[in-house]
Amino acid sequence: MPDNYSFGIEPVSCHAFNKDRTQVALSLNDSEVQIHKFAAGKWALTDTLAEHGQRVTGIDWAPNSNRIVTCGADRNAYVWTKQSDNKWKPTLVVLRINRAATSVRWSPQENKFAVSSGARMIAICYFEQENDWWISKQIKKPIRSTVTCLDWHPNNVLLACGSTDFKARVYSAYIKDVEEKPSATSWGSKMPFGNLMAEFSSGGGWVHSISFSANGERLAWVGHDSSVCVVDAANGQQLTTVKTDVLPFMSITWVTDNSLVAAGFDCCPMLYTYSSGNINFVSKLDDTAKQQVAGKVSAMARFKAMDSRAATDDSASETSLGTVHQNTITQLSIHSGTKSKCTKFATSGVDGQLVVWDVKSLESAFAGLRIA
Amino acid sequence: MSKATTNVDFRKVDVDQYEEEKYEDDAVVDDGVTGPNDAEVQALIAKGRLADALQTVLSTPPIASKNPAVKDKAAQVVMKVLTAFKAADIDGAIKNLDQNKLDVLMKYIYRGFEMSSEGNGAQLLVWHDKVFAVTGLGSIVRVLTDRRRV
């Protein structure tokens, strides 16, 4: 059974773990970020970071430098650093956007971060030593609507973004002040800042989430038209789309070099594999429904249920969903392992729960399932 | 409340058209697809080759057309085909449709609901049920989100 932790009735807007996963920073649909520490099987609140004026929309925790970056609907981003007295001190980052920020991601080397926004642009922020502040440079062309999601390529330069203009794009976010010139990749060789390396149409819906594979050669995203798309740059940028028969996904991530886990409005993580240009659905990863099939219900209880609740079938529980999450899953993150060999992943959703799924126990729970 | 004595016509102005950065859908090239050939489809229905008629109408939806009359006419033809089916034959016809055609069919079923002419309701619901059994919620989501309307 996956470990599930409830943080109350408010939705978890976003979450981020620290390096050793003993702490989690999350926001419960308000302007504060709560930091919880894991002890004795439970999460206990240790800090509250209150600086944003409006709802916090994105949190990312840099594993090595231990800095937290948060962004909110108040058009600001703050970088939080832990002081010697164990308090978190915020530094305002001026993004120069005139609409809400939607998500934020540290780059792999943690020397810059990207913020997506409703202002139809992405702000790439890096720290300038001389003036001791964070500067933002903006990528605008040719984004035509809100940017909803971001993911960095392992080379620290390329950035993938999905937008509500139904497109997934790969940009170069090369900042010459903080890094060396990058070598050529399968996405192209010329990478000046803001250069559009590739653009793909996702079909019919908003792009909710996008993810580079561990080696950066493949890019997967999910759209609101219930589709999952994968582009393989190593194979001439071949685009594969699968139109699923389930509700749209809100989040997707690679868990091995060939497998994807996606989760969304069906409140259940699902496993897909990508091989030689095909995306195949493997399995739902939540077997709570099977476990709920109770024993025989007595005739008396049956009629009582029919009388009082008009319940015609004998499913054990009429008031809860047959999945661990009771409402939409909005974010997936790798808990243990890496994108190429994930051992645990975490999901958080509108039901206020954070659930950690163990790959090994999933493989044994579903006979014959191998996440490889 | 007293009746407004000043002119309220300003409320009817569409201010979105003046927005400079208004989002425009990608220019879908009008490839001249004007929908299925009415006479051809009628002939197929008359001969009883309903499955073929279905294949024909679903392969030429006038999605790119900017002319609403063209789309209406195509929708009418599709309705004729759908209502000509007997309930028992629907399953067989659906089996031969690929994912894209099933999505187009679902779009037409909802178009049919919109047009709500008296006789069609029950038959359309049967179609909806059968297509849903094959394609699931995904195709209904695509009817709602796909910008390329039928």
Short mmCIF file of C-alpha atoms in Angstrom, two decimals:
data_model
loop_
_atom_site.label_atom_id
_atom_site.label_comp_id
_atom_site.label_asym_id
_atom_site.label_seq_id
_atom_site.Cartn_x
_atom_site.Cartn_y
_atom_site.Cartn_z
CA MET A 1 0.00 0.00 0.00
CA PRO A 2 1.37 3.43 -0.83
CA ASP A 3 2.11 5.73 2.10
CA ASN A 4 -0.43 8.51 2.19
CA TYR A 5 -0.24 11.61 4.31
CA SER A 6 -3.08 14.04 4.69
CA PHE A 7 -2.49 17.74 5.14
CA GLY A 8 -6.07 18.75 5.74
CA ILE A 9 -8.96 19.55 3.48
CA GLU A 10 -7.35 22.24 1.38
CA PRO A 11 -5.73 21.18 -1.91
CA VAL A 12 -1.98 20.84 -2.02
CA SER A 13 -1.12 23.44 -4.69
CA CYS A 14 2.48 22.31 -5.06
CA HIS A 15 5.15 20.41 -3.16
CA ALA A 16 8.92 19.96 -3.19
CA PHE A 17 11.17 17.64 -1.20
CA ASN A 18 14.61 18.45 0.14
CA LYS A 19 17.61 16.36 -0.86
CA ASP A 20 17.24 13.47 1.60
CA ARG A 21 13.43 13.61 1.59
CA THR A 22 13.21 14.25 5.32
CA GLN A 23 11.51 17.57 4.70
CA VAL A 24 8.84 18.74 2.32
CA ALA A 25 7.82 22.27 1.40
CA LEU A 26 4.24 22.61 0.30
CA SER A 27 1.48 25.12 -0.07
CA LEU A 28 -2.14 24.48 0.82
CA ASN A 29 -3.90 26.74 -1.62
CA ASP A 30 -2.89 29.94 0.19
CA SER A 31 -0.06 32.44 0.22
CA GLU A 32 2.09 30.54 2.70
CA VAL A 33 4.62 27.81 2.23
CA GLN A 34 4.73 25.21 4.99
CA ILE A 35 7.82 23.16 5.71
CA HIS A 36 7.20 19.81 7.33
CA LYS A 37 9.74 17.44 8.78
CA PHE A 38 9.31 13.69 8.66
CA ALA A 39 9.59 12.01 12.04
CA ALA A 40 8.15 8.81 13.41
CA GLY A 41 6.06 8.11 10.35
CA LYS A 42 4.38 11.51 10.28
CA TRP A 43 4.97 14.98 8.86
CA ALA A 44 5.19 17.74 11.46
CA LEU A 45 5.11 21.45 10.65
CA THR A 46 8.43 23.13 11.42
CA ASP A 47 8.38 26.41 9.49
CA THR A 48 5.97 28.70 7.75
CA LEU A 49 7.31 30.89 4.98
CA ALA A 50 4.96 33.82 4.62
CA GLU A 51 6.03 36.44 2.15
CA HIS A 52 3.84 36.06 -0.87
CA GLY A 53 0.85 38.34 -1.13
CA GLN A 54 -1.25 35.89 -3.07
CA ARG A 55 -1.55 32.18 -3.69
CA VAL A 56 1.72 30.28 -4.06
CA THR A 57 1.71 28.53 -7.42
CA GLY A 58 5.10 26.83 -7.55
CA ILE A 59 7.82 25.59 -5.20
CA ASP A 60 11.17 24.00 -6.00
CA TRP A 61 13.86 22.90 -3.55
CA ALA A 62 17.41 22.76 -4.86
CA PRO A 63 18.90 19.52 -3.50
CA ASN A 64 22.56 20.57 -3.32
CA SER A 65 22.47 24.24 -2.44
CA ASN A 66 19.45 23.73 -0.17
CA ARG A 67 17.67 26.84 -1.44
CA ILE A 68 13.95 27.01 -1.96
CA VAL A 69 12.45 29.09 -4.72
CA THR A 70 8.74 29.91 -4.63
CA CYS A 71 6.55 31.79 -7.07
CA GLY A 72 3.03 33.05 -6.72
CA ALA A 73 0.01 34.69 -8.23
CA ASP A 74 1.36 37.97 -6.86
CA ARG A 75 3.82 38.08 -9.82
CA ASN A 76 6.80 37.58 -7.54
CA ALA A 77 9.36 34.90 -6.86
CA TYR A 78 11.38 34.53 -3.68
CA VAL A 79 14.58 32.59 -3.11
CA TRP A 80 14.75 31.30 0.48
CA THR A 81 18.06 30.47 2.11
CA LYS A 82 18.49 28.84 5.47
CA GLN A 83 20.26 31.02 7.99
CA SER A 84 22.51 29.92 10.83
CA ASP A 85 19.64 30.34 13.30
CA ASN A 86 17.66 27.81 11.23
CA LYS A 87 15.25 30.39 9.90
CA TRP A 88 14.52 30.79 6.21
CA LYS A 89 15.30 34.23 4.81
CA PRO A 90 13.57 35.35 1.62
CA THR A 91 15.15 37.35 -1.20
CA LEU A 92 12.79 38.97 -3.64
CA VAL A 93 13.44 38.29 -7.31
CA VAL A 94 12.06 40.94 -9.63
CA LEU A 95 10.58 39.03 -12.50
CA ARG A 96 9.06 41.97 -14.41
CA ILE A 97 5.94 40.06 -15.32
CA ASN A 98 2.50 41.60 -15.30
CA ARG A 99 0.54 38.41 -14.72
CA ALA A 100 0.70 35.58 -12.21
CA ALA A 101 3.63 33.17 -12.16
CA THR A 102 2.51 29.60 -12.75
CA SER A 103 5.47 27.38 -11.96
CA VAL A 104 9.16 27.49 -11.09
CA ARG A 105 12.10 25.10 -11.56
CA TRP A 106 15.75 25.18 -10.49
CA SER A 107 18.15 24.24 -13.26
CA PRO A 108 20.14 21.01 -12.77
CA GLN A 109 23.25 22.91 -11.62
CA GLU A 110 21.16 25.22 -9.44
CA ASN A 111 22.78 28.38 -10.72
CA LYS A 112 19.58 29.66 -12.28
CA PHE A 113 15.87 29.01 -12.23
CA ALA A 114 13.02 29.44 -14.68
CA VAL A 115 9.59 30.88 -13.87
CA SER A 116 6.66 30.42 -16.22
CA SER A 117 3.88 32.96 -16.16
CA GLY A 118 0.54 34.06 -17.47
CA ALA A 119 2.30 37.02 -19.06
CA ARG A 120 3.10 34.78 -22.03
CA MET A 121 6.75 34.61 -21.14
CA ILE A 122 9.32 32.66 -19.17
CA ALA A 123 11.71 34.48 -16.84
CA ILE A 124 15.16 32.94 -16.45
CA CYS A 125 16.74 34.22 -13.25
CA TYR A 126 20.37 34.07 -12.20
CA PHE A 127 22.35 35.61 -9.39
CA GLU A 128 24.61 38.54 -10.21
CA GLN A 129 27.50 38.74 -7.77
CA GLU A 130 28.43 42.40 -8.32
CA ASN A 131 25.05 43.81 -7.41
CA ASP A 132 24.14 40.99 -5.08
CA TRP A 133 20.74 40.38 -6.58
CA TRP A 134 18.84 38.08 -8.89
CA ILE A 135 18.40 39.26 -12.47
CA SER A 136 15.73 37.97 -14.80
CA LYS A 137 15.93 37.65 -18.54
CA GLN A 138 12.77 36.95 -20.46
CA ILE A 139 11.90 34.53 -23.22
CA LYS A 140 8.87 35.74 -25.11
CA LYS A 141 8.80 34.77 -28.74
CA PRO A 142 6.68 33.15 -30.03
CA ILE A 143 4.66 32.21 -26.96
CA ARG A 144 1.06 33.25 -27.44
CA SER A 145 -0.59 32.35 -24.18
CA THR A 146 0.06 31.36 -20.56
CA VAL A 147 3.02 29.06 -20.00
CA THR A 148 1.89 26.35 -17.61
CA CYS A 149 4.81 23.99 -17.06
CA LEU A 150 8.58 23.77 -17.34
CA ASP A 151 11.33 21.19 -17.32
CA TRP A 152 15.11 21.57 -17.67
CA HIS A 153 17.32 19.46 -19.90
CA PRO A 154 20.25 17.86 -18.03
CA ASN A 155 22.72 20.12 -19.87
CA ASN A 156 21.48 23.09 -17.79
CA VAL A 157 20.78 25.13 -20.92
CA LEU A 158 17.74 23.79 -22.71
CA LEU A 159 14.32 24.32 -21.23
CA ALA A 160 11.07 22.70 -22.28
CA CYS A 161 7.80 24.47 -21.70
CA GLY A 162 4.16 23.72 -22.27
CA SER A 163 1.59 26.41 -22.81
CA THR A 164 -2.11 27.05 -23.10
CA ASP A 165 -1.60 27.92 -26.76
CA PHE A 166 -1.59 24.14 -27.25
CA LYS A 167 2.13 23.96 -27.98
CA ALA A 168 5.14 22.35 -26.35
CA ARG A 169 8.43 24.14 -27.00
CA VAL A 170 12.12 23.72 -26.30
CA TYR A 171 14.10 26.92 -25.74
CA SER A 172 17.68 27.72 -25.01
CA ALA A 173 18.13 29.45 -21.66
CA TYR A 174 21.88 29.91 -21.99
CA ILE A 175 23.19 32.64 -19.70
CA LYS A 176 26.77 33.46 -20.56
CA ASP A 177 27.45 35.05 -17.18
CA VAL A 178 27.02 31.83 -15.27
CA GLU A 179 28.03 29.03 -17.57
CA GLU A 180 30.19 27.78 -20.39
CA LYS A 181 28.94 27.49 -23.92
CA PRO A 182 27.06 24.21 -24.24
CA SER A 183 28.03 21.57 -26.74
CA ALA A 184 25.62 20.47 -29.44
CA THR A 185 22.77 18.16 -28.55
CA SER A 186 20.13 16.30 -30.53
CA TRP A 187 17.96 19.39 -30.22
CA GLY A 188 20.37 21.57 -32.16
CA SER A 189 23.78 23.17 -31.96
CA LYS A 190 23.20 26.93 -31.93
CA MET A 191 21.84 27.91 -28.53
CA PRO A 192 21.77 31.67 -28.02
CA PHE A 193 19.50 32.81 -25.20
CA GLY A 194 15.83 32.63 -26.09
CA ASN A 195 16.35 30.61 -29.23
CA LEU A 196 13.39 28.39 -30.06
CA MET A 197 14.97 24.98 -30.66
CA ALA A 198 11.77 23.08 -31.40
CA GLU A 199 8.04 23.54 -31.29
CA PHE A 200 5.39 20.85 -31.28
CA SER A 201 1.65 20.90 -31.44
CA SER A 202 0.06 18.90 -28.70
CA GLY A 203 -3.22 18.22 -30.40
CA GLY A 204 -6.19 20.02 -29.04
CA GLY A 205 -5.67 20.89 -25.42
CA TRP A 206 -3.64 22.93 -22.98
CA VAL A 207 -0.33 21.36 -22.10
CA HIS A 208 -0.44 20.61 -18.39
CA SER A 209 2.94 19.04 -17.76
CA ILE A 210 6.16 18.35 -19.62
CA SER A 211 9.18 16.18 -18.81
CA PHE A 212 12.59 15.55 -20.35
CA SER A 213 13.89 11.99 -20.04
CA ALA A 214 16.97 11.50 -17.86
CA ASN A 215 19.41 11.88 -20.77
CA GLY A 216 17.43 14.70 -22.34
CA GLU A 217 16.90 12.89 -25.61
CA ARG A 218 13.17 12.43 -25.21
CA LEU A 219 10.45 14.83 -24.24
CA ALA A 220 7.01 13.82 -23.01
CA TRP A 221 4.00 16.00 -22.29
CA VAL A 222 0.32 15.67 -21.55
CA GLY A 223 -2.51 17.74 -22.93
CA HIS A 224 -6.03 18.48 -21.81
CA ASP A 225 -7.39 16.58 -24.79
CA SER A 226 -6.52 13.38 -22.90
CA SER A 227 -3.40 12.86 -24.94
CA VAL A 228 0.15 11.83 -24.12
CA CYS A 229 2.86 12.91 -26.58
CA VAL A 230 6.50 11.90 -26.81
CA VAL A 231 9.19 13.38 -29.05
CA ASP A 232 12.39 11.45 -29.64
CA ALA A 233 15.13 13.89 -30.62
CA ALA A 234 17.57 11.10 -31.23
CA ASN A 235 15.28 9.78 -33.96
CA GLY A 236 14.82 12.90 -36.02
CA GLN A 237 12.40 14.48 -33.56
CA GLN A 238 9.77 11.87 -34.25
CA LEU A 239 6.52 12.85 -32.57
CA THR A 240 4.19 10.18 -31.24
CA THR A 241 0.79 10.94 -29.79
CA VAL A 242 -1.60 8.65 -28.07
CA LYS A 243 -5.21 9.68 -27.48
CA THR A 244 -6.20 7.97 -24.30
CA ASP A 245 -9.63 6.84 -23.20
CA VAL A 246 -9.34 8.27 -19.71
CA LEU A 247 -9.70 11.75 -18.28
CA PRO A 248 -6.85 14.20 -18.98
CA PHE A 249 -3.57 14.02 -17.07
CA MET A 250 -2.18 16.93 -15.08
CA SER A 251 1.31 15.65 -14.52
CA ILE A 252 3.79 13.31 -16.16
CA THR A 253 7.32 12.18 -15.45
CA TRP A 254 9.80 9.64 -16.79
CA VAL A 255 10.55 6.92 -14.25
CA THR A 256 12.93 4.89 -16.37
CA ASP A 257 14.41 5.57 -19.80
CA ASN A 258 11.37 3.96 -21.40
CA SER A 259 8.55 4.31 -18.89
CA LEU A 260 6.32 7.19 -17.98
CA VAL A 261 3.99 7.67 -15.05
CA ALA A 262 1.12 10.09 -15.63
CA ALA A 263 -1.62 11.16 -13.21
CA GLY A 264 -4.51 13.55 -13.36
CA PHE A 265 -8.26 13.83 -13.19
CA ASP A 266 -8.76 10.09 -12.78
CA CYS A 267 -7.04 10.39 -9.38
CA CYS A 268 -4.84 7.44 -10.22
CA PRO A 269 -1.24 7.24 -11.49
CA MET A 270 -0.94 5.29 -14.74
CA LEU A 271 2.02 3.65 -16.34
CA TYR A 272 2.93 4.03 -20.01
CA THR A 273 5.93 2.76 -21.93
CA TYR A 274 7.57 4.28 -24.97
CA SER A 275 9.46 2.10 -27.38
CA SER A 276 10.30 2.39 -31.06
CA GLY A 277 7.85 5.18 -31.70
CA ASN A 278 4.90 3.73 -29.81
CA ILE A 279 3.36 4.76 -26.54
CA ASN A 280 1.66 1.85 -24.83
CA PHE A 281 -0.59 1.91 -21.83
CA VAL A 282 0.58 -0.64 -19.31
CA SER A 283 -1.47 -0.36 -16.15
CA LYS A 284 -3.19 1.77 -13.56
CA LEU A 285 -1.00 1.84 -10.51
CA ASP A 286 -3.69 2.00 -7.86
CA ASP A 287 -5.34 -1.25 -6.85
CA THR A 288 -7.44 0.12 -3.99
CA ALA A 289 -10.61 -0.62 -5.91
CA LYS A 290 -9.82 -4.31 -6.04
CA GLN A 291 -9.19 -4.43 -2.33
CA GLN A 292 -12.49 -2.75 -1.66
CA VAL A 293 -14.57 -5.60 -3.01
CA ALA A 294 -15.88 -6.74 0.33
CA GLY A 295 -17.36 -10.05 1.32
CA LYS A 296 -20.98 -10.94 0.91
CA VAL A 297 -23.42 -8.33 2.11
CA SER A 298 -26.40 -9.70 4.00
CA ALA A 299 -29.83 -9.44 2.40
CA MET A 300 -31.01 -7.25 5.28
CA ALA A 301 -28.14 -4.81 4.80
CA ARG A 302 -28.78 -4.81 1.07
CA PHE A 303 -32.40 -3.77 1.38
CA LYS A 304 -31.57 -1.26 4.09
CA ALA A 305 -29.08 0.38 1.74
CA MET A 306 -31.62 0.39 -1.06
CA ASP A 307 -34.21 1.96 1.19
CA SER A 308 -32.18 4.67 2.79
CA ARG A 309 -29.63 5.48 0.10
CA ALA A 310 -31.08 3.99 -3.10
CA ALA A 311 -27.87 2.01 -3.35
CA THR A 312 -28.42 -0.71 -5.91
CA ASP A 313 -25.00 -2.34 -6.09
CA ASP A 314 -23.10 -3.80 -3.20
CA SER A 315 -19.85 -1.92 -3.52
CA ALA A 316 -18.40 -1.51 -0.09
CA SER A 317 -18.10 2.25 -0.07
CA GLU A 318 -20.44 4.62 -1.87
CA THR A 319 -18.87 7.78 -0.61
CA SER A 320 -15.24 7.42 -1.55
CA LEU A 321 -13.44 6.79 -4.80
CA GLY A 322 -11.76 3.47 -5.40
CA THR A 323 -8.34 5.10 -5.40
CA VAL A 324 -5.96 6.41 -2.75
CA HIS A 325 -6.41 9.99 -3.92
CA GLN A 326 -9.96 11.26 -3.53
CA ASN A 327 -9.58 14.11 -5.96
CA THR A 328 -7.47 15.17 -8.93
CA ILE A 329 -3.73 14.58 -8.71
CA THR A 330 -2.02 17.82 -9.67
CA GLN A 331 1.66 17.06 -9.26
CA LEU A 332 3.97 14.07 -9.59
CA SER A 333 7.55 14.14 -8.37
CA ILE A 334 10.43 11.70 -8.19
CA HIS A 335 10.91 10.85 -4.52
CA SER A 336 13.73 8.31 -4.57
CA GLY A 337 15.99 7.49 -7.44
CA THR A 338 16.30 9.42 -10.65
CA LYS A 339 14.29 9.85 -13.83
CA SER A 340 16.14 6.92 -15.28
CA LYS A 341 15.74 4.62 -12.32
CA CYS A 342 12.98 5.74 -10.02
CA THR A 343 12.35 3.72 -6.88
CA LYS A 344 9.67 5.91 -5.33
CA PHE A 345 7.51 8.71 -6.66
CA ALA A 346 5.18 11.08 -4.87
CA THR A 347 1.83 12.55 -5.86
CA SER A 348 -0.11 15.43 -4.38
CA GLY A 349 -3.57 16.58 -5.22
CA VAL A 350 -6.72 18.54 -4.67
CA ASP A 351 -7.74 16.23 -1.81
CA GLY A 352 -4.94 17.60 0.39
CA GLN A 353 -2.99 14.34 0.36
CA LEU A 354 0.63 13.61 -0.40
CA VAL A 355 1.14 9.97 -1.35
CA VAL A 356 4.46 8.19 -1.79
CA TRP A 357 4.37 5.19 -4.13
CA ASP A 358 7.02 2.48 -3.96
CA VAL A 359 7.93 1.01 -7.32
CA LYS A 360 8.99 -2.35 -5.90
CA SER A 361 5.72 -2.89 -4.04
CA LEU A 362 3.77 -1.81 -7.11
CA GLU A 363 5.61 -4.39 -9.16
CA SER A 364 4.68 -7.09 -6.68
CA ALA A 365 1.10 -5.89 -6.18
CA PHE A 366 0.41 -6.09 -9.89
CA ALA A 367 1.38 -9.56 -10.98
CA GLY A 368 3.71 -9.48 -13.92
CA LEU A 369 4.20 -5.72 -13.87
CA ARG A 370 7.74 -4.59 -14.46
CA ILE A 371 8.59 -0.94 -14.56
CA ALA A 372 11.71 -1.02 -16.72
CA MET B 1 -34.93 49.59 -10.12
CA SER B 2 -35.77 52.32 -12.52
CA LYS B 3 -35.13 51.74 -16.17
CA ALA B 4 -31.79 53.03 -17.31
CA THR B 5 -32.33 56.28 -19.04
CA THR B 6 -28.88 56.43 -20.55
CA ASN B 7 -27.86 54.42 -23.58
CA VAL B 8 -26.48 50.99 -22.65
CA ASP B 9 -25.58 49.85 -26.16
CA PHE B 10 -21.92 50.05 -25.25
CA ARG B 11 -22.38 46.76 -23.44
CA LYS B 12 -22.92 44.99 -26.74
CA VAL B 13 -19.56 45.99 -28.19
CA ASP B 14 -17.12 43.08 -28.50
CA VAL B 15 -14.02 44.62 -26.95
CA ASP B 16 -11.95 41.45 -27.43
CA GLN B 17 -11.59 42.16 -31.14
CA TYR B 18 -9.52 45.24 -30.34
CA GLU B 19 -7.07 43.38 -28.16
CA GLU B 20 -3.71 43.53 -29.93
CA GLU B 21 -2.36 40.32 -28.55
CA LYS B 22 -5.51 38.33 -29.00
CA TYR B 23 -4.90 34.63 -29.46
CA GLU B 24 -5.67 33.42 -32.95
CA ASP B 25 -5.87 29.76 -33.72
CA ASP B 26 -3.23 28.50 -36.09
CA ALA B 27 -4.45 29.30 -39.55
CA VAL B 28 -5.98 26.03 -40.57
CA VAL B 29 -5.59 25.81 -44.27
CA ASP B 30 -8.99 25.55 -45.88
CA ASP B 31 -8.20 22.48 -47.92
CA GLY B 32 -11.51 22.71 -49.70
CA VAL B 33 -12.97 19.72 -47.94
CA THR B 34 -16.64 20.54 -48.10
CA GLY B 35 -17.95 17.49 -46.41
CA PRO B 36 -19.34 14.28 -47.80
CA ASN B 37 -20.97 14.12 -51.17
CA ASP B 38 -24.67 14.08 -50.43
CA ALA B 39 -25.76 12.14 -53.50
CA GLU B 40 -23.11 9.49 -53.02
CA VAL B 41 -24.07 8.96 -49.40
CA GLN B 42 -27.78 8.78 -50.25
CA ALA B 43 -27.02 6.11 -52.80
CA LEU B 44 -25.09 4.06 -50.25
CA ILE B 45 -27.89 4.34 -47.72
CA ALA B 46 -30.45 3.32 -50.34
CA LYS B 47 -28.39 0.26 -51.22
CA GLY B 48 -28.24 -0.66 -47.55
CA ARG B 49 -24.45 -0.30 -47.34
CA LEU B 50 -24.67 1.66 -44.14
CA ALA B 51 -21.24 0.78 -42.80
CA ASP B 52 -19.66 2.14 -45.98
CA ALA B 53 -21.79 5.25 -45.77
CA LEU B 54 -20.51 5.78 -42.24
CA GLN B 55 -16.89 5.37 -43.34
CA THR B 56 -17.41 7.87 -46.14
CA VAL B 57 -18.97 10.59 -44.05
CA LEU B 58 -16.39 10.24 -41.29
CA SER B 59 -13.42 10.52 -43.62
CA THR B 60 -14.38 13.92 -45.00
CA PRO B 61 -15.46 16.18 -42.16
CA PRO B 62 -15.28 19.85 -43.18
CA ILE B 63 -13.22 20.81 -40.17
CA ALA B 64 -11.15 23.43 -41.94
CA SER B 65 -14.05 25.21 -43.54
CA LYS B 66 -14.88 28.71 -42.31
CA ASN B 67 -18.33 28.55 -43.79
CA PRO B 68 -20.95 27.51 -41.23
CA ALA B 69 -23.39 26.48 -43.96
CA VAL B 70 -20.94 23.88 -45.20
CA LYS B 71 -20.59 22.47 -41.70
CA ASP B 72 -24.35 22.40 -41.16
CA LYS B 73 -24.93 20.57 -44.40
CA ALA B 74 -22.30 17.99 -43.53
CA ALA B 75 -23.82 17.50 -40.10
CA GLN B 76 -27.23 16.88 -41.68
CA VAL B 77 -25.78 14.21 -43.95
CA VAL B 78 -24.14 12.50 -41.01
CA MET B 79 -27.43 12.55 -39.10
CA LYS B 80 -29.13 10.86 -42.02
CA VAL B 81 -26.57 8.08 -41.91
CA LEU B 82 -26.75 7.66 -38.16
CA THR B 83 -30.52 7.45 -38.08
CA ALA B 84 -30.60 4.96 -40.96
CA PHE B 85 -28.81 2.37 -38.84
CA LYS B 86 -30.62 -0.36 -36.99
CA ALA B 87 -29.56 -0.65 -33.36
CA ALA B 88 -28.17 -4.13 -33.86
CA ASP B 89 -25.83 -3.08 -36.68
CA ILE B 90 -24.18 -0.23 -34.81
CA ASP B 91 -21.65 -2.40 -32.97
CA GLY B 92 -20.37 -3.95 -36.16
CA ALA B 93 -19.96 -0.59 -37.85
CA ILE B 94 -18.06 0.89 -34.91
CA LYS B 95 -15.59 -2.00 -34.83
CA ASN B 96 -14.17 -0.95 -38.16
CA LEU B 97 -13.47 2.64 -37.19
CA ASP B 98 -10.02 3.80 -36.14
CA GLN B 99 -9.28 6.22 -33.29
CA ASN B 100 -9.52 9.35 -35.44
CA LYS B 101 -12.82 8.39 -37.02
CA LEU B 102 -14.24 7.50 -33.61
CA ASP B 103 -13.30 10.97 -32.33
CA VAL B 104 -14.98 12.56 -35.35
CA LEU B 105 -18.05 10.39 -34.81
CA MET B 106 -18.29 11.47 -31.18
CA LYS B 107 -18.08 15.11 -32.31
CA TYR B 108 -20.97 14.54 -34.70
CA ILE B 109 -23.02 12.77 -32.02
CA TYR B 110 -22.72 15.84 -29.82
CA ARG B 111 -23.48 18.05 -32.80
CA GLY B 112 -26.61 15.97 -33.24
CA PHE B 113 -27.57 16.56 -29.62
CA GLU B 114 -27.18 20.28 -30.26
CA MET B 115 -29.37 20.21 -33.33
CA SER B 116 -32.02 18.32 -31.33
CA SER B 117 -34.53 17.53 -34.02
CA GLU B 118 -37.44 15.56 -32.63
CA GLY B 119 -36.88 12.07 -33.94
CA ASN B 120 -33.16 11.64 -33.38
CA GLY B 121 -32.73 11.73 -29.64
CA ALA B 122 -33.09 8.06 -28.77
CA GLN B 123 -31.03 6.81 -31.69
CA LEU B 124 -28.26 9.28 -30.92
CA LEU B 125 -28.17 8.14 -27.32
CA VAL B 126 -27.74 4.55 -28.48
CA TRP B 127 -24.86 5.65 -30.70
CA HIS B 128 -23.33 7.62 -27.84
CA ASP B 129 -23.50 4.63 -25.55
CA LYS B 130 -21.83 2.30 -28.03
CA VAL B 131 -19.06 4.67 -29.01
CA PHE B 132 -18.40 5.52 -25.35
CA ALA B 133 -18.00 1.83 -24.56
CA VAL B 134 -15.12 1.69 -27.03
CA THR B 135 -13.44 5.05 -26.58
CA GLY B 136 -14.18 5.98 -22.99
CA LEU B 137 -14.15 9.42 -21.44
CA GLY B 138 -11.15 10.50 -23.52
CA SER B 139 -13.18 11.02 -26.69
CA ILE B 140 -15.78 13.11 -24.85
CA VAL B 141 -12.99 15.28 -23.45
CA ARG B 142 -11.69 15.70 -26.99
CA VAL B 143 -15.12 16.81 -28.21
CA LEU B 144 -14.97 19.55 -25.60
CA THR B 145 -11.36 20.64 -26.00
CA ASP B 146 -10.55 20.22 -29.67
CA ARG B 147 -10.44 23.60 -31.42
CA ARG B 148 -11.14 21.99 -34.78
CA ARG B 149 -14.91 21.91 -34.59
CA VAL B 150 -17.02 19.79 -36.81
#
